[in-house]
Tab-separated table of C-alpha atoms in Angstrom:
chain	number	residue	atom	x	y	z
S	362	MET	CA	-116.655	-106.262	-184.168
S	363	LYS	CA	-116.917	-105.059	-180.600
S	364	ILE	CA	-117.198	-101.281	-180.349
S	365	ALA	CA	-117.383	-99.026	-177.296
S	366	VAL	CA	-118.888	-95.537	-177.490
S	367	ILE	CA	-118.049	-93.176	-174.636
S	368	GLY	CA	-120.767	-90.581	-174.120
S	369	THR	CA	-124.488	-91.003	-174.771
S	370	GLY	CA	-125.318	-87.492	-175.856
S	371	TYR	CA	-126.726	-86.765	-179.279
S	372	VAL	CA	-123.704	-87.919	-181.300
S	373	GLY	CA	-122.728	-90.837	-179.077
S	374	LEU	CA	-126.169	-92.359	-178.742
S	375	VAL	CA	-127.094	-92.056	-182.417
S	376	SER	CA	-123.698	-93.465	-183.440
S	377	GLY	CA	-123.862	-96.341	-180.974
S	378	VAL	CA	-127.375	-97.340	-181.992
S	379	CYS	CA	-126.534	-97.179	-185.695
S	380	PHE	CA	-123.274	-99.121	-185.283
S	381	SER	CA	-125.248	-101.866	-183.534
S	382	ASP	CA	-127.698	-101.881	-186.431
S	383	PHE	CA	-124.706	-102.529	-188.713
S	384	GLY	CA	-124.349	-105.802	-186.795
S	385	HIS	CA	-121.549	-104.774	-184.434
S	386	ASP	CA	-121.539	-105.541	-180.708
S	387	VAL	CA	-121.807	-102.073	-179.138
S	388	VAL	CA	-121.490	-100.909	-175.547
S	389	CYS	CA	-122.437	-97.293	-174.803
S	390	VAL	CA	-120.861	-95.719	-171.729
S	391	ASP	CA	-121.981	-92.735	-169.653
S	392	LYS	CA	-121.138	-91.611	-166.126
S	393	ASP	CA	-124.615	-90.231	-165.516
S	394	PRO	CA	-126.494	-92.977	-163.613
S	395	ALA	CA	-129.894	-91.440	-164.374
S	396	LYS	CA	-129.173	-91.494	-168.097
S	397	ILE	CA	-128.000	-95.126	-168.042
S	398	GLU	CA	-131.086	-96.161	-166.062
S	399	MET	CA	-133.260	-94.379	-168.590
S	400	LEU	CA	-131.556	-96.074	-171.544
S	401	GLU	CA	-131.715	-99.499	-169.911
S	402	ALA	CA	-135.438	-98.901	-169.444
S	403	GLY	CA	-135.753	-98.329	-173.184
S	404	GLN	CA	-136.212	-94.567	-172.949
S	405	VAL	CA	-134.258	-92.085	-175.095
S	406	PRO	CA	-133.100	-88.889	-173.334
S	407	ILE	CA	-133.187	-86.863	-176.573
S	408	PHE	CA	-135.820	-86.445	-179.253
S	409	GLU	CA	-134.736	-87.868	-182.593
S	410	PRO	CA	-137.292	-89.438	-184.958
S	411	GLY	CA	-136.925	-93.223	-185.168
S	412	LEU	CA	-134.151	-93.497	-182.579
S	413	GLU	CA	-136.164	-95.115	-179.800
S	414	ASP	CA	-137.493	-97.883	-182.053
S	415	LEU	CA	-134.070	-98.596	-183.575
S	416	MET	CA	-132.512	-98.707	-180.113
S	417	ALA	CA	-135.146	-101.143	-178.855
S	418	LYS	CA	-134.625	-103.394	-181.889
S	419	ASN	CA	-130.881	-103.725	-181.299
S	420	VAL	CA	-131.133	-104.078	-177.526
S	421	GLU	CA	-133.560	-106.946	-178.083
S	422	ALA	CA	-131.148	-108.501	-180.598
S	423	GLY	CA	-128.404	-108.402	-177.959
S	424	ARG	CA	-126.124	-106.128	-179.961
S	425	LEU	CA	-126.528	-102.985	-177.832
S	426	THR	CA	-125.950	-102.506	-174.108
S	427	PHE	CA	-125.380	-99.587	-171.735
S	428	THR	CA	-123.067	-99.224	-168.758
S	429	ARG	CA	-121.272	-96.777	-166.457
S	430	ASP	CA	-118.201	-99.047	-166.336
S	431	LEU	CA	-115.736	-97.879	-168.985
S	432	ALA	CA	-113.176	-100.605	-168.281
S	433	THR	CA	-115.706	-103.381	-168.860
S	434	ALA	CA	-117.023	-101.643	-171.985
S	435	ILE	CA	-113.642	-101.394	-173.721
S	436	ASP	CA	-112.518	-104.912	-172.788
S	437	GLY	CA	-112.155	-106.676	-176.132
S	438	ALA	CA	-113.219	-103.622	-178.136
S	439	GLU	CA	-111.350	-103.049	-181.388
S	440	ALA	CA	-112.505	-99.439	-181.665
S	441	VAL	CA	-113.380	-97.039	-178.845
S	442	PHE	CA	-115.215	-93.879	-179.876
S	443	ILE	CA	-114.966	-90.708	-177.824
S	444	ALA	CA	-118.260	-88.847	-178.195
S	445	VAL	CA	-118.317	-86.483	-175.223
S	446	GLY	CA	-119.195	-82.803	-175.300
S	447	THR	CA	-116.850	-80.068	-176.535
S	448	PRO	CA	-118.737	-76.913	-175.483
S	449	THR	CA	-117.507	-73.453	-176.346
S	450	ARG	CA	-115.060	-72.338	-173.674
S	451	ARG	CA	-116.024	-69.147	-171.927
S	452	GLY	CA	-114.003	-66.086	-172.771
S	453	ASP	CA	-112.107	-67.234	-175.861
S	454	GLY	CA	-114.576	-69.107	-178.111
S	455	HIS	CA	-112.406	-72.229	-178.239
S	456	ALA	CA	-113.784	-75.747	-177.888
S	457	ASP	CA	-113.395	-77.048	-174.338
S	458	LEU	CA	-111.470	-80.331	-174.550
S	459	THR	CA	-111.580	-81.155	-170.843
S	460	PHE	CA	-113.955	-84.089	-171.255
S	461	VAL	CA	-112.155	-85.452	-174.331
S	462	MET	CA	-108.769	-85.551	-172.612
S	463	ALA	CA	-110.189	-87.001	-169.393
S	464	VAL	CA	-111.831	-89.842	-171.328
S	465	ALA	CA	-108.648	-90.451	-173.357
S	466	GLU	CA	-106.672	-90.860	-170.140
S	467	GLU	CA	-109.293	-93.172	-168.670
S	468	ILE	CA	-109.271	-95.332	-171.807
S	469	ALA	CA	-105.473	-95.535	-171.685
S	470	LYS	CA	-105.445	-96.726	-168.085
S	471	ALA	CA	-108.131	-99.355	-168.704
S	472	ALA	CA	-107.042	-100.719	-172.095
S	473	THR	CA	-105.023	-103.957	-172.199
S	474	HIS	CA	-104.837	-104.750	-175.917
S	475	TYR	CA	-104.479	-103.022	-179.294
S	476	THR	CA	-107.206	-100.440	-179.655
S	477	VAL	CA	-108.073	-97.703	-182.118
S	478	ILE	CA	-109.166	-94.674	-180.109
S	479	VAL	CA	-111.502	-92.683	-182.332
S	480	THR	CA	-112.504	-89.082	-181.731
S	481	LYS	CA	-116.116	-88.621	-182.812
S	482	SER	CA	-116.533	-85.323	-180.998
S	483	THR	CA	-115.914	-82.142	-182.970
S	484	VAL	CA	-112.437	-80.996	-181.950
S	485	PRO	CA	-109.929	-78.339	-183.078
S	486	VAL	CA	-107.177	-79.216	-185.510
S	487	GLY	CA	-104.333	-80.932	-183.663
S	488	THR	CA	-106.528	-82.460	-180.944
S	489	ASN	CA	-106.015	-86.076	-181.989
S	490	ARG	CA	-102.261	-85.679	-181.700
S	491	GLN	CA	-102.854	-84.334	-178.188
S	492	VAL	CA	-105.043	-87.354	-177.453
S	493	LYS	CA	-102.192	-89.589	-178.570
S	494	GLN	CA	-99.811	-87.825	-176.173
S	495	VAL	CA	-102.258	-88.132	-173.284
S	496	VAL	CA	-102.748	-91.851	-173.914
S	497	ARG	CA	-99.025	-92.485	-174.325
S	498	LYS	CA	-98.251	-90.667	-171.068
S	499	ALA	CA	-100.977	-92.512	-169.147
S	500	ASN	CA	-99.972	-95.953	-170.461
S	501	PRO	CA	-96.582	-96.029	-172.221
S	502	ASP	CA	-96.857	-99.761	-172.969
S	503	LEU	CA	-100.258	-99.670	-174.661
S	504	ASP	CA	-100.454	-100.713	-178.313
S	505	PHE	CA	-102.902	-98.259	-179.906
S	506	ASP	CA	-103.686	-95.857	-182.726
S	507	VAL	CA	-105.788	-92.719	-182.810
S	508	ALA	CA	-108.280	-91.812	-185.518
S	509	SER	CA	-110.458	-88.831	-186.327
S	510	ASN	CA	-114.016	-89.605	-187.455
S	511	PRO	CA	-116.083	-86.399	-187.391
S	512	GLU	CA	-119.871	-86.679	-187.518
S	513	PHE	CA	-122.121	-84.945	-190.047
S	514	LEU	CA	-125.522	-85.683	-188.548
S	515	ARG	CA	-128.461	-83.337	-188.993
S	516	GLU	CA	-130.722	-83.238	-185.983
S	517	GLY	CA	-134.116	-84.542	-187.012
S	518	ALA	CA	-132.603	-86.693	-189.772
S	519	ALA	CA	-129.651	-88.249	-187.946
S	520	ILE	CA	-130.417	-91.922	-188.530
S	521	ASP	CA	-130.841	-91.457	-192.269
S	522	ASP	CA	-127.645	-89.375	-192.364
S	523	PHE	CA	-125.733	-92.140	-190.574
S	524	MET	CA	-127.132	-94.971	-192.678
S	525	ARG	CA	-126.998	-93.110	-196.007
S	526	PRO	CA	-124.239	-90.524	-195.608
S	527	ASP	CA	-122.913	-88.093	-198.188
S	528	ARG	CA	-119.510	-89.287	-197.060
S	529	VAL	CA	-117.669	-90.803	-194.107
S	530	VAL	CA	-114.440	-89.009	-193.179
S	531	VAL	CA	-111.703	-90.983	-191.426
S	532	GLY	CA	-108.361	-89.513	-190.407
S	533	VAL	CA	-105.612	-92.022	-189.530
S	534	GLN	CA	-101.839	-92.351	-189.212
S	535	THR	CA	-101.370	-96.045	-189.948
S	536	ASP	CA	-102.661	-98.686	-192.336
S	537	ARG	CA	-103.597	-100.816	-189.344
S	538	ALA	CA	-105.948	-98.144	-188.010
S	539	ALA	CA	-107.342	-97.557	-191.496
S	540	GLN	CA	-108.234	-101.255	-191.739
S	541	VAL	CA	-110.043	-101.245	-188.390
S	542	MET	CA	-112.049	-98.202	-189.444
S	543	ALA	CA	-112.821	-99.836	-192.800
S	544	ASP	CA	-114.192	-102.833	-190.900
S	545	VAL	CA	-116.321	-100.532	-188.730
S	546	TYR	CA	-117.900	-98.931	-191.798
S	547	ARG	CA	-117.876	-102.027	-194.010
S	548	PRO	CA	-121.698	-102.049	-194.441
S	549	LEU	CA	-121.532	-98.557	-195.953
S	550	PHE	CA	-118.532	-99.412	-198.122
S	551	LEU	CA	-120.389	-102.392	-199.562
S	552	ARG	CA	-123.207	-100.059	-200.580
S	553	ASP	CA	-120.755	-97.676	-202.290
S	554	PHE	CA	-121.088	-94.735	-199.915
S	555	PRO	CA	-117.901	-92.628	-200.130
S	556	ILE	CA	-115.309	-93.294	-197.417
S	557	VAL	CA	-112.742	-90.472	-197.420
S	558	THR	CA	-109.497	-91.475	-195.703
S	559	THR	CA	-107.157	-88.617	-194.783
S	560	ASP	CA	-104.513	-87.620	-192.280
S	561	LEU	CA	-105.640	-86.547	-188.800
S	562	GLU	CA	-105.463	-82.795	-189.364
S	563	SER	CA	-107.404	-82.876	-192.634
S	564	ALA	CA	-110.227	-84.880	-191.076
S	565	GLU	CA	-110.459	-82.412	-188.214
S	566	MET	CA	-110.447	-79.453	-190.600
S	567	ILE	CA	-113.098	-80.938	-192.930
S	568	LYS	CA	-115.672	-80.838	-190.136
S	569	TYR	CA	-115.072	-77.182	-189.275
S	570	ALA	CA	-114.749	-76.044	-192.871
S	571	ALA	CA	-117.985	-77.781	-193.892
S	572	ASN	CA	-120.026	-76.315	-191.050
S	573	ALA	CA	-118.572	-72.843	-191.494
S	574	PHE	CA	-119.404	-72.934	-195.196
S	575	LEU	CA	-123.009	-73.973	-194.529
S	576	ALA	CA	-123.354	-71.265	-191.885
S	577	THR	CA	-122.017	-68.818	-194.469
S	578	LYS	CA	-124.677	-69.852	-197.005
S	579	ILE	CA	-127.422	-69.315	-194.439
S	580	THR	CA	-126.069	-65.942	-193.385
S	581	PHE	CA	-125.544	-64.812	-196.975
S	582	ILE	CA	-129.140	-65.542	-197.955
S	583	ASN	CA	-130.367	-63.760	-194.812
S	584	GLU	CA	-128.431	-60.657	-195.831
S	585	ILE	CA	-129.853	-60.865	-199.351
S	586	ALA	CA	-133.317	-61.229	-197.773
S	587	ALA	CA	-132.879	-57.936	-195.930
S	588	LEU	CA	-131.958	-56.271	-199.209
S	589	CYS	CA	-134.958	-57.860	-200.944
S	590	GLU	CA	-137.267	-56.254	-198.398
S	591	ARG	CA	-135.935	-52.814	-199.331
S	592	THR	CA	-135.874	-53.350	-203.095
S	593	GLY	CA	-139.131	-55.242	-203.616
S	594	ALA	CA	-137.499	-58.506	-204.690
S	595	ASP	CA	-138.861	-61.838	-203.403
S	596	ILE	CA	-136.248	-63.911	-201.553
S	597	LYS	CA	-138.017	-67.184	-202.366
S	598	GLN	CA	-137.720	-66.471	-206.078
S	599	VAL	CA	-134.145	-65.247	-205.652
S	600	SER	CA	-133.185	-68.386	-203.703
S	601	LYS	CA	-134.766	-70.614	-206.333
S	602	GLY	CA	-132.937	-68.828	-209.145
S	603	MET	CA	-129.630	-69.094	-207.299
S	604	GLY	CA	-130.112	-72.697	-206.219
S	605	LEU	CA	-130.644	-73.966	-209.752
S	606	ASP	CA	-127.002	-73.142	-210.426
S	607	GLY	CA	-125.229	-76.451	-209.886
S	608	ARG	CA	-122.186	-74.660	-208.513
S	609	ILE	CA	-124.313	-73.194	-205.700
S	610	GLY	CA	-127.086	-75.720	-205.027
S	611	ASN	CA	-130.424	-75.103	-203.361
S	612	LYS	CA	-129.665	-76.333	-199.841
S	613	PHE	CA	-129.230	-73.865	-196.966
S	614	LEU	CA	-130.664	-71.002	-199.036
S	615	HIS	CA	-133.842	-70.609	-196.980
S	616	ALA	CA	-134.094	-67.188	-195.373
S	617	GLY	CA	-135.060	-67.088	-191.703
S	618	PRO	CA	-134.289	-65.613	-188.281
S	619	GLY	CA	-130.680	-66.825	-188.156
S	620	TYR	CA	-128.963	-70.165	-187.563
S	621	GLY	CA	-128.692	-71.899	-184.202
S	622	GLY	CA	-128.231	-75.415	-182.892
S	623	SER	CA	-125.428	-77.488	-181.473
S	624	CYS	CA	-122.966	-77.220	-184.364
S	625	PHE	CA	-122.915	-74.015	-186.398
S	626	PRO	CA	-122.569	-71.476	-183.539
S	627	LYS	CA	-119.989	-73.568	-181.690
S	628	ASP	CA	-117.986	-74.634	-184.726
S	629	THR	CA	-117.791	-71.195	-186.363
S	630	LYS	CA	-116.494	-69.722	-183.105
S	631	ALA	CA	-113.965	-72.518	-182.747
S	632	LEU	CA	-112.742	-72.116	-186.346
S	633	ALA	CA	-112.347	-68.376	-185.830
S	634	ARG	CA	-110.294	-69.096	-182.712
S	635	ILE	CA	-108.124	-71.670	-184.516
S	636	GLY	CA	-107.411	-69.084	-187.199
S	637	GLN	CA	-106.398	-66.500	-184.604
S	638	GLU	CA	-104.058	-68.953	-182.885
S	639	HIS	CA	-102.310	-69.698	-186.174
S	640	ALA	CA	-102.188	-66.045	-187.313
S	641	VAL	CA	-104.539	-66.788	-190.227
S	642	PRO	CA	-107.701	-64.852	-189.349
S	643	MET	CA	-110.894	-66.480	-190.626
S	644	GLN	CA	-112.357	-63.142	-191.678
S	645	ILE	CA	-115.359	-64.539	-193.545
S	646	THR	CA	-116.271	-66.828	-190.642
S	647	GLU	CA	-115.842	-64.022	-188.117
S	648	THR	CA	-118.188	-61.853	-190.184
S	649	VAL	CA	-120.713	-64.681	-190.449
S	650	ILE	CA	-120.820	-64.930	-186.642
S	651	LYS	CA	-121.357	-61.176	-186.333
S	652	VAL	CA	-124.016	-60.961	-189.038
S	653	ASN	CA	-125.947	-63.946	-187.684
S	654	GLU	CA	-126.354	-62.200	-184.337
S	655	GLU	CA	-127.479	-59.057	-186.159
S	656	VAL	CA	-130.063	-61.085	-188.088
S	657	LYS	CA	-131.615	-62.299	-184.824
S	658	ARG	CA	-131.755	-58.757	-183.462
S	659	ARG	CA	-133.281	-57.515	-186.724
S	660	MET	CA	-136.170	-59.922	-186.119
S	661	ILE	CA	-136.917	-58.108	-182.862
S	662	ASP	CA	-137.189	-54.807	-184.740
S	663	LYS	CA	-139.605	-56.390	-187.238
S	664	LEU	CA	-141.801	-57.627	-184.412
S	665	LEU	CA	-141.696	-54.246	-182.686
S	666	ASP	CA	-142.962	-52.610	-185.875
S	667	LEU	CA	-145.911	-55.018	-185.905
S	668	CYS	CA	-146.636	-54.137	-182.267
S	669	ASP	CA	-146.776	-50.378	-182.957
S	670	GLY	CA	-143.345	-49.793	-181.473
S	671	THR	CA	-143.784	-51.427	-178.069
S	672	PHE	CA	-144.193	-54.922	-176.625
S	673	ASN	CA	-145.584	-53.545	-173.364
S	674	GLY	CA	-149.046	-54.919	-172.650
S	675	LYS	CA	-149.132	-57.031	-175.824
S	676	THR	CA	-150.062	-60.712	-175.854
S	677	ILE	CA	-147.905	-62.641	-178.329
S	678	ALA	CA	-148.200	-66.276	-179.428
S	679	VAL	CA	-144.924	-67.849	-180.554
S	680	LEU	CA	-145.128	-71.035	-182.627
S	681	GLY	CA	-141.885	-73.001	-182.394
S	682	VAL	CA	-138.907	-72.382	-180.129
S	683	THR	CA	-136.393	-75.110	-181.049
S	684	PHE	CA	-133.685	-74.082	-183.502
S	685	LYS	CA	-135.212	-76.339	-186.177
S	686	PRO	CA	-138.115	-78.823	-186.449
S	687	ASN	CA	-137.930	-82.502	-185.425
S	688	THR	CA	-135.625	-81.864	-182.479
S	689	ASP	CA	-135.903	-80.732	-178.869
S	690	ASP	CA	-132.599	-78.861	-179.116
S	691	MET	CA	-132.719	-75.247	-177.933
S	692	ARG	CA	-129.004	-74.488	-178.192
S	693	ASP	CA	-128.474	-71.005	-179.677
S	694	ALA	CA	-131.997	-71.028	-181.090
S	695	PRO	CA	-133.216	-67.628	-182.359
S	696	ALA	CA	-136.020	-67.969	-179.795
S	697	LEU	CA	-133.469	-67.466	-177.028
S	698	THR	CA	-132.751	-63.977	-178.379
S	699	ILE	CA	-136.208	-62.987	-179.582
S	700	ILE	CA	-138.519	-64.196	-176.798
S	701	PRO	CA	-136.567	-62.648	-173.883
S	702	ALA	CA	-136.650	-59.319	-175.739
S	703	MET	CA	-140.441	-59.517	-175.933
S	704	VAL	CA	-140.827	-60.610	-172.307
S	705	GLY	CA	-138.366	-57.937	-171.202
S	706	GLY	CA	-140.366	-55.375	-173.146
S	707	GLY	CA	-143.509	-56.174	-171.188
S	708	ALA	CA	-145.224	-58.703	-173.453
S	709	LYS	CA	-147.198	-61.712	-172.279
S	710	VAL	CA	-145.734	-64.533	-174.360
S	711	ARG	CA	-147.439	-67.862	-175.007
S	712	THR	CA	-145.341	-70.556	-176.658
S	713	VAL	CA	-146.266	-73.733	-178.539
S	714	ASP	CA	-143.667	-76.306	-179.603
S	715	PRO	CA	-144.089	-80.088	-180.028
S	716	GLN	CA	-140.772	-80.808	-178.268
S	717	GLY	CA	-139.343	-77.502	-177.019
S	718	MET	CA	-140.880	-77.362	-173.568
S	719	HIS	CA	-138.477	-80.015	-172.248
S	720	GLU	CA	-135.505	-77.627	-172.447
S	721	GLY	CA	-137.361	-74.383	-172.941
S	722	GLU	CA	-138.988	-74.149	-169.507
S	723	ALA	CA	-135.638	-73.443	-167.877
S	724	LEU	CA	-134.263	-71.326	-170.718
S	725	LEU	CA	-137.307	-69.113	-171.264
S	726	PRO	CA	-138.639	-67.964	-167.911
S	727	GLY	CA	-141.750	-65.831	-167.905
S	728	VAL	CA	-143.554	-67.511	-170.813
S	729	LYS	CA	-146.703	-69.624	-170.766
S	730	TRP	CA	-146.438	-73.018	-172.434
S	731	MET	CA	-149.449	-74.260	-174.364
S	732	ASP	CA	-150.237	-77.260	-176.577
S	733	ASP	CA	-152.717	-75.702	-179.016
S	734	PRO	CA	-151.690	-72.908	-181.437
S	735	TYR	CA	-155.298	-71.713	-181.720
S	736	LYS	CA	-155.682	-71.375	-177.948
S	737	ALA	CA	-152.322	-69.622	-177.789
S	738	ALA	CA	-153.475	-67.124	-180.421
S	739	ARG	CA	-156.866	-66.438	-178.824
S	740	ASN	CA	-157.085	-62.724	-177.886
S	741	ALA	CA	-153.420	-62.289	-178.872
S	742	ASP	CA	-152.078	-59.182	-180.589
S	743	LEU	CA	-149.521	-61.053	-182.691
S	744	VAL	CA	-148.655	-64.573	-183.822
S	745	VAL	CA	-144.980	-65.314	-184.560
S	746	ILE	CA	-143.863	-68.423	-186.459
S	747	LEU	CA	-140.294	-69.121	-185.354
S	748	THR	CA	-139.820	-72.815	-186.208
S	749	GLU	CA	-141.290	-74.551	-189.269
S	750	TRP	CA	-142.716	-77.653	-187.592
S	751	ASN	CA	-145.123	-79.562	-189.833
S	752	GLU	CA	-147.837	-78.812	-187.277
S	753	PHE	CA	-147.613	-75.137	-188.242
S	754	ARG	CA	-147.533	-75.586	-192.021
S	755	GLY	CA	-151.255	-76.223	-192.445
S	756	LEU	CA	-152.869	-73.886	-189.924
S	757	ASP	CA	-156.434	-72.723	-190.399
S	758	LEU	CA	-155.447	-69.062	-190.632
S	759	LYS	CA	-159.045	-67.864	-190.822
S	760	ARG	CA	-159.879	-69.632	-187.566
S	761	MET	CA	-156.780	-68.199	-185.946
S	762	ALA	CA	-157.319	-64.607	-187.096
S	763	LYS	CA	-160.987	-64.612	-186.081
S	764	HIS	CA	-160.241	-64.958	-182.375
S	765	MET	CA	-157.215	-62.662	-182.084
S	766	ALA	CA	-157.394	-59.229	-180.441
S	767	THR	CA	-155.532	-57.817	-183.438
S	768	ALA	CA	-154.920	-60.252	-186.301
S	769	ARG	CA	-151.237	-59.826	-187.054
S	770	MET	CA	-148.672	-62.425	-188.063
S	771	ALA	CA	-144.889	-62.498	-188.321
S	772	ASP	CA	-144.012	-65.512	-190.456
S	773	LEU	CA	-140.258	-65.746	-189.917
S	774	ARG	CA	-140.007	-69.007	-191.925
S	775	ASN	CA	-141.953	-67.904	-195.036
S	776	ILE	CA	-144.474	-70.716	-194.690
S	777	TYR	CA	-147.425	-68.644	-195.860
S	778	SER	CA	-147.909	-65.584	-198.071
S	779	THR	CA	-149.514	-62.184	-197.840
S	780	LYS	CA	-152.350	-63.460	-199.999
S	781	ASP	CA	-152.980	-66.372	-197.612
S	782	ALA	CA	-152.953	-64.044	-194.616
S	783	LYS	CA	-155.168	-61.358	-196.159
S	784	ARG	CA	-157.723	-63.908	-197.336
S	785	ALA	CA	-157.847	-65.307	-193.791
S	786	GLY	CA	-158.563	-61.884	-192.313
S	787	PHE	CA	-155.168	-60.866	-190.969
S	788	GLN	CA	-154.744	-57.101	-190.752
S	789	ALA	CA	-150.969	-57.303	-191.053
S	790	TYR	CA	-148.517	-59.956	-192.216
S	791	ILE	CA	-144.737	-59.847	-192.573
S	792	SER	CA	-142.249	-62.484	-193.649
S	793	ILE	CA	-138.540	-62.620	-194.467
S	794	GLY	CA	-137.157	-61.095	-197.643
S	795	ARG	CA	-140.505	-60.368	-199.271
S	796	SER	CA	-142.317	-57.093	-199.793
S	797	PRO	CA	-145.969	-57.589	-198.731
S	798	LEU	CA	-147.255	-55.276	-201.468
S	799	GLU	CA	-145.209	-56.899	-204.221
S	800	THR	CA	-146.186	-60.363	-203.012
S	801	MET	CA	-149.864	-59.422	-203.273
S	802	ASP	CA	-149.405	-57.901	-206.727
S	803	GLU	CA	-147.763	-61.073	-208.004
S	804	GLY	CA	-150.487	-63.288	-206.517
S	805	ALA	CA	-148.079	-65.267	-204.403
């Protein structure tokens, strides 16, 4: 099949590369000349493990090309995927569909044969019907269908998620469109991965409902963690005991400084807005949004306690700034709330992140970027672990503590334990959802 993918951001580029690896002839389109030049030079504008090598393999095989010319890209294409951004609209929390509708109109004006126009971007319920209206108005004679095909890619594991998905969701209106989409995903169907075919609205809703539910699990366990700190319970043991229940499962039950990233913050806000527009308030989702922001602010209070009530004059080393490991994505990362509070309070902040500097330099003014966690911690008053990169999971804590001005650690990802920290010479150690005294007593 020939497939065109409009937009080479995270979703578009990963999808285009993986479709080409299925054996399809894929053209990826972007209006940004710098990005197209970069891709044609074999460079990936985002950090995603394995993506650059997979892209190079399929470019060399002749199955993957890049262009700024949308009309040329969709010529002969059986499916055209819209994968442009849908950022949160200022003021009302809704997804901004400006780019989606502009691309839909451009596709309509350029298309000359039957095409399935597929929305890959995350869009509010009802958007695909709007896309259909836009296309019909722009080109009344065009033979086409629309389809909804939401993505469920985890940053840092996107290729594996695409190639071995939990499920593929496809929303269509006609059997003809369903057949085209079945041909697109035929390699997955042959390997018995679930393909869920629904109507347009259900496909759109599945994406929002799934992300809101996962955000709810994260926020719930963070609230339980706060209660554990007051009662002496250990959140890691609580999470394990909960997760063994098959009805609950163990995923997304890891306490931390709050969720961030490109999906959960944006999609929960959009779902809350959709509920308001239809007079069905999403009260749980609205509370999740509120509590998640409170969780981030609670981290600041924990750090203040470790700094004797003031950040002023303190030197603080922060390990990890991206919202999760194995990505360079800083969108809504807890670091964007926590680090400015420390800098604003008068702290000298040194940051270390394997990929975060690319975006973080502009987003976190006033911090010093370093490559070595031990150098960052030298003569520091506090070390804060914000992102659980593998590089931070096996630190020589004794070496780190030895050269600090005051050996204190805030482990906001529960990588280590009080016992580890005390043995290494740390004077103070806090984590999430665990009482330091109880942890020591139990030999954790």
